[in-house]
Amino acid sequence: DYSAALDIRKENPVLYSQRAVAYKLQGKLAEAIKDYDKAIQLVDKDISAWMGRGFVKFQMDNFQGAVDDFSKVIEMAPQSAVAFNNRGFNLQQLKEFKRAAADYQRAIELAPGYVLALQNRAWLLTTCEQTDLRDPVEAIELAKKINEISEYKDISDLTLMGAAFASAGDFETAVGWQEKALAIATPEQKAIAEKVLALYHAK
């Protein structure tokens, strides 16, 4: 249908962006990129097209390309918490951990209740392979806030709380939180949850 519409209005950037979303949902990522390219060519300041293309580049493991696109969004919309979070996650894939942490922090400053940014920063501060960037104390505080939002009903958030305490060396408390996570684990999640619990028991 979007293709038929484009036969009528070949220079309509919105139609290209919408068809790009349809291609993305089909898993035809290269076609989605081409349509986003065309939308941006027609309207250079189409924030949604830059954002959409950045996400598709992330799906294609083109992390630097995604960083570039989300940076363009930030340039045009510096109050976009989503763009900062998305750029941060791609920077993390590129192992630019300090920049990633700063982007997550900026996203949280712009939108204090933005759960995904809170989760991303908390996990980075808990597990970062660049150990000097780890901050278990802040991670625990973030994990508490996240679990308050999810009402202690989300297994990944409970797992995060356990991991943050384990990172701080408090394995007894970590065991308690991981037991809570295990209690609500689905059959598919149970094996991993039990493995993590065993690791905490072994300190």
mmCIF file of C-alpha atoms in Angstrom:
data_model
loop_
_atom_site.group_PDB
_atom_site.id
_atom_site.type_symbol
_atom_site.label_atom_id
_atom_site.label_comp_id
_atom_site.label_asym_id
_atom_site.label_seq_id
_atom_site.Cartn_x
_atom_site.Cartn_y
_atom_site.Cartn_z
ATOM 1 C CA ASP A 1 0.000 0.000 0.000
ATOM 2 C CA TYR A 2 2.806 2.435 0.789
ATOM 3 C CA SER A 3 4.457 1.534 -2.522
ATOM 4 C CA ALA A 4 1.184 2.253 -4.332
ATOM 5 C CA ALA A 5 0.936 5.585 -2.536
ATOM 6 C CA LEU A 6 4.524 6.412 -3.541
ATOM 7 C CA ASP A 7 3.617 5.762 -7.173
ATOM 8 C CA ILE A 8 1.232 8.684 -6.774
ATOM 9 C CA ARG A 9 3.395 10.883 -4.525
ATOM 10 C CA LYS A 10 7.012 9.979 -5.241
ATOM 11 C CA GLU A 11 8.470 12.814 -3.153
ATOM 12 C CA ASN A 12 6.524 12.217 0.077
ATOM 13 C CA PRO A 13 9.075 11.627 2.884
ATOM 14 C CA VAL A 14 6.453 10.404 5.362
ATOM 15 C CA LEU A 15 5.469 7.548 3.052
ATOM 16 C CA TYR A 16 9.107 6.468 2.759
ATOM 17 C CA SER A 17 9.482 6.479 6.544
ATOM 18 C CA GLN A 18 6.285 4.509 7.021
ATOM 19 C CA ARG A 19 7.263 1.946 4.414
ATOM 20 C CA ALA A 20 10.642 1.678 6.140
ATOM 21 C CA VAL A 21 8.859 0.667 9.350
ATOM 22 C CA ALA A 22 6.927 -2.004 7.439
ATOM 23 C CA TYR A 23 10.166 -3.313 5.909
ATOM 24 C CA LYS A 24 11.777 -3.356 9.355
ATOM 25 C CA LEU A 25 8.914 -5.417 10.757
ATOM 26 C CA GLN A 26 9.385 -7.866 7.875
ATOM 27 C CA GLY A 27 13.059 -8.132 8.714
ATOM 28 C CA LYS A 28 14.035 -6.492 5.411
ATOM 29 C CA LEU A 29 16.513 -4.145 7.032
ATOM 30 C CA ALA A 30 18.462 -3.142 3.912
ATOM 31 C CA GLU A 31 15.221 -2.033 2.248
ATOM 32 C CA ALA A 32 14.279 -0.108 5.400
ATOM 33 C CA ILE A 33 17.624 1.714 5.306
ATOM 34 C CA LYS A 34 17.081 2.705 1.662
ATOM 35 C CA ASP A 35 13.665 4.174 2.479
ATOM 36 C CA TYR A 36 14.988 6.079 5.475
ATOM 37 C CA ASP A 37 17.820 7.368 3.268
ATOM 38 C CA LYS A 38 15.259 8.667 0.792
ATOM 39 C CA ALA A 39 13.142 10.278 3.514
ATOM 40 C CA ILE A 40 16.216 12.048 4.911
ATOM 41 C CA GLN A 41 17.285 13.108 1.426
ATOM 42 C CA LEU A 42 13.867 14.734 0.948
ATOM 43 C CA VAL A 43 13.699 16.329 4.421
ATOM 44 C CA ASP A 44 17.095 16.520 6.121
ATOM 45 C CA LYS A 45 15.615 17.533 9.465
ATOM 46 C CA ASP A 46 13.109 14.647 9.744
ATOM 47 C CA ILE A 47 13.936 13.561 13.294
ATOM 48 C CA SER A 48 11.807 10.405 13.142
ATOM 49 C CA ALA A 49 13.646 9.212 10.022
ATOM 50 C CA TRP A 50 17.061 9.722 11.614
ATOM 51 C CA MET A 51 15.850 7.962 14.767
ATOM 52 C CA GLY A 52 14.330 5.091 12.801
ATOM 53 C CA ARG A 53 17.415 4.629 10.654
ATOM 54 C CA GLY A 54 19.621 4.643 13.729
ATOM 55 C CA PHE A 55 17.611 1.829 15.266
ATOM 56 C CA VAL A 56 17.777 -0.248 12.073
ATOM 57 C CA LYS A 57 21.546 0.271 11.916
ATOM 58 C CA PHE A 58 21.739 -1.004 15.491
ATOM 59 C CA GLN A 59 19.751 -4.093 14.443
ATOM 60 C CA MET A 60 22.300 -4.616 11.648
ATOM 61 C CA ASP A 61 25.188 -4.366 14.164
ATOM 62 C CA ASN A 62 26.323 -1.121 12.522
ATOM 63 C CA PHE A 63 26.905 0.463 15.916
ATOM 64 C CA GLN A 64 29.008 3.390 14.711
ATOM 65 C CA GLY A 65 26.399 4.223 12.066
ATOM 66 C CA ALA A 66 23.722 4.135 14.754
ATOM 67 C CA VAL A 67 25.812 6.428 16.985
ATOM 68 C CA ASP A 68 26.127 8.875 14.092
ATOM 69 C CA ASP A 69 22.371 8.901 13.446
ATOM 70 C CA PHE A 70 21.413 9.301 17.105
ATOM 71 C CA SER A 71 23.998 12.091 17.390
ATOM 72 C CA LYS A 72 22.200 13.861 14.564
ATOM 73 C CA VAL A 73 18.911 13.485 16.443
ATOM 74 C CA ILE A 74 20.529 14.964 19.560
ATOM 75 C CA GLU A 75 21.847 17.851 17.491
ATOM 76 C CA MET A 76 18.302 18.593 16.275
ATOM 77 C CA ALA A 77 16.469 17.663 19.496
ATOM 78 C CA PRO A 78 18.840 18.047 22.466
ATOM 79 C CA GLN A 79 16.036 17.246 24.921
ATOM 80 C CA SER A 80 15.452 13.755 23.468
ATOM 81 C CA ALA A 81 16.093 11.294 26.285
ATOM 82 C CA VAL A 82 15.460 8.395 23.888
ATOM 83 C CA ALA A 83 18.215 9.553 21.535
ATOM 84 C CA PHE A 84 20.720 9.826 24.403
ATOM 85 C CA ASN A 85 19.793 6.368 25.696
ATOM 86 C CA ASN A 86 19.988 4.818 22.227
ATOM 87 C CA ARG A 87 23.331 6.441 21.476
ATOM 88 C CA GLY A 88 24.614 5.308 24.851
ATOM 89 C CA PHE A 89 23.679 1.694 24.169
ATOM 90 C CA ASN A 90 25.466 1.710 20.817
ATOM 91 C CA LEU A 91 28.508 3.364 22.370
ATOM 92 C CA GLN A 92 28.499 0.549 24.906
ATOM 93 C CA GLN A 93 28.597 -1.994 22.057
ATOM 94 C CA LEU A 94 31.652 -0.124 20.754
ATOM 95 C CA LYS A 95 33.201 -0.408 24.255
ATOM 96 C CA GLU A 96 33.176 3.365 24.699
ATOM 97 C CA PHE A 97 31.923 2.840 28.220
ATOM 98 C CA LYS A 98 32.603 6.284 29.691
ATOM 99 C CA ARG A 99 30.683 8.028 26.901
ATOM 100 C CA ALA A 100 27.891 5.453 27.214
ATOM 101 C CA ALA A 101 27.560 6.089 30.953
ATOM 102 C CA ALA A 102 27.401 9.843 30.328
ATOM 103 C CA ASP A 103 24.656 9.414 27.721
ATOM 104 C CA TYR A 104 22.599 7.220 30.048
ATOM 105 C CA GLN A 105 22.996 9.827 32.780
ATOM 106 C CA ARG A 106 21.850 12.595 30.453
ATOM 107 C CA ALA A 107 18.817 10.545 29.418
ATOM 108 C CA ILE A 108 17.910 10.083 33.092
ATOM 109 C CA GLU A 109 18.340 13.799 33.783
ATOM 110 C CA LEU A 110 15.954 14.577 30.933
ATOM 111 C CA ALA A 111 13.450 11.860 31.922
ATOM 112 C CA PRO A 112 13.948 10.685 35.527
ATOM 113 C CA GLY A 113 11.402 7.872 35.178
ATOM 114 C CA TYR A 114 12.833 6.499 31.919
ATOM 115 C CA VAL A 115 13.171 2.853 32.953
ATOM 116 C CA LEU A 116 15.277 1.654 30.019
ATOM 117 C CA ALA A 117 17.910 4.336 30.623
ATOM 118 C CA LEU A 118 17.902 3.549 34.348
ATOM 119 C CA GLN A 119 18.356 -0.153 33.597
ATOM 120 C CA ASN A 120 21.124 0.443 31.065
ATOM 121 C CA ARG A 121 23.116 2.693 33.395
ATOM 122 C CA ALA A 122 22.615 0.364 36.365
ATOM 123 C CA TRP A 123 23.809 -2.704 34.450
ATOM 124 C CA LEU A 124 26.805 -0.793 33.080
ATOM 125 C CA LEU A 125 27.811 0.386 36.557
ATOM 126 C CA THR A 126 27.374 -3.181 37.827
ATOM 127 C CA THR A 127 29.130 -5.257 35.159
ATOM 128 C CA CYS A 128 31.331 -2.951 33.071
ATOM 129 C CA GLU A 129 34.506 -4.699 31.931
ATOM 130 C CA GLN A 130 36.267 -1.356 32.459
ATOM 131 C CA THR A 131 36.282 -1.897 36.193
ATOM 132 C CA ASP A 132 37.161 1.668 37.178
ATOM 133 C CA LEU A 133 33.737 2.709 35.871
ATOM 134 C CA ARG A 134 31.867 0.325 38.141
ATOM 135 C CA ASP A 135 29.894 1.972 40.926
ATOM 136 C CA PRO A 136 27.913 -0.589 42.950
ATOM 137 C CA VAL A 137 26.563 2.052 45.334
ATOM 138 C CA GLU A 138 24.901 4.059 42.564
ATOM 139 C CA ALA A 139 23.851 0.834 40.831
ATOM 140 C CA ILE A 140 22.023 -0.320 43.971
ATOM 141 C CA GLU A 141 20.193 3.005 44.243
ATOM 142 C CA LEU A 142 19.192 2.826 40.583
ATOM 143 C CA ALA A 143 18.064 -0.786 41.000
ATOM 144 C CA LYS A 144 15.876 0.188 43.952
ATOM 145 C CA LYS A 145 14.229 2.916 41.879
ATOM 146 C CA ILE A 146 13.688 0.554 38.957
ATOM 147 C CA ASN A 147 12.110 -2.114 41.159
ATOM 148 C CA GLU A 148 9.823 0.439 42.761
ATOM 149 C CA ILE A 149 8.588 1.333 39.278
ATOM 150 C CA SER A 150 8.083 -2.327 38.314
ATOM 151 C CA GLU A 151 6.633 -3.093 41.774
ATOM 152 C CA TYR A 152 9.186 -5.874 42.334
ATOM 153 C CA LYS A 153 7.412 -8.046 39.723
ATOM 154 C CA ASP A 154 9.983 -8.081 36.901
ATOM 155 C CA ILE A 155 12.574 -10.859 36.948
ATOM 156 C CA SER A 156 15.224 -8.846 35.108
ATOM 157 C CA ASP A 157 14.876 -5.979 37.580
ATOM 158 C CA LEU A 158 15.114 -8.329 40.567
ATOM 159 C CA THR A 159 18.153 -9.961 38.936
ATOM 160 C CA LEU A 160 19.697 -6.516 38.527
ATOM 161 C CA MET A 161 19.244 -5.824 42.227
ATOM 162 C CA GLY A 162 21.024 -9.062 43.099
ATOM 163 C CA ALA A 163 23.826 -8.331 40.652
ATOM 164 C CA ALA A 164 24.352 -4.850 42.067
ATOM 165 C CA PHE A 165 24.709 -6.191 45.606
ATOM 166 C CA ALA A 166 27.034 -8.940 44.360
ATOM 167 C CA SER A 167 29.155 -6.297 42.637
ATOM 168 C CA ALA A 168 29.409 -4.557 46.020
ATOM 169 C CA GLY A 169 30.571 -7.815 47.598
ATOM 170 C CA ASP A 170 27.371 -8.298 49.608
ATOM 171 C CA PHE A 171 26.618 -11.844 48.457
ATOM 172 C CA GLU A 172 24.189 -12.604 51.283
ATOM 173 C CA THR A 173 21.845 -9.837 50.123
ATOM 174 C CA ALA A 174 22.473 -10.782 46.490
ATOM 175 C CA VAL A 175 21.305 -14.333 47.266
ATOM 176 C CA GLY A 176 18.089 -12.981 48.755
ATOM 177 C CA TRP A 177 17.269 -10.917 45.673
ATOM 178 C CA GLN A 178 18.176 -13.707 43.281
ATOM 179 C CA GLU A 179 15.888 -16.057 45.220
ATOM 180 C CA LYS A 180 13.073 -13.552 44.649
ATOM 181 C CA ALA A 181 13.907 -13.553 40.937
ATOM 182 C CA LEU A 182 13.951 -17.349 40.854
ATOM 183 C CA ALA A 183 10.545 -17.472 42.546
ATOM 184 C CA ILE A 184 8.904 -15.723 39.565
ATOM 185 C CA ALA A 185 11.045 -17.272 36.819
ATOM 186 C CA THR A 186 9.320 -18.969 33.916
ATOM 187 C CA PRO A 187 10.436 -22.523 33.068
ATOM 188 C CA GLU A 188 12.639 -21.068 30.301
ATOM 189 C CA GLN A 189 14.283 -18.608 32.717
ATOM 190 C CA LYS A 190 14.726 -20.999 35.622
ATOM 191 C CA ALA A 191 18.004 -22.655 34.603
ATOM 192 C CA ILE A 192 19.857 -19.360 34.226
ATOM 193 C CA ALA A 193 18.337 -17.964 37.423
ATOM 194 C CA GLU A 194 19.487 -21.058 39.345
ATOM 195 C CA LYS A 195 22.986 -20.781 37.865
ATOM 196 C CA VAL A 196 23.279 -17.145 38.972
ATOM 197 C CA LEU A 197 22.027 -18.061 42.440
ATOM 198 C CA ALA A 198 24.673 -20.780 42.706
ATOM 199 C CA LEU A 199 27.366 -18.262 41.766
ATOM 200 C CA TYR A 200 26.258 -15.937 44.564
ATOM 201 C CA HIS A 201 26.265 -18.809 47.069
ATOM 202 C CA ALA A 202 29.842 -19.490 45.971
ATOM 203 C CA LYS A 203 30.612 -15.774 46.321
#
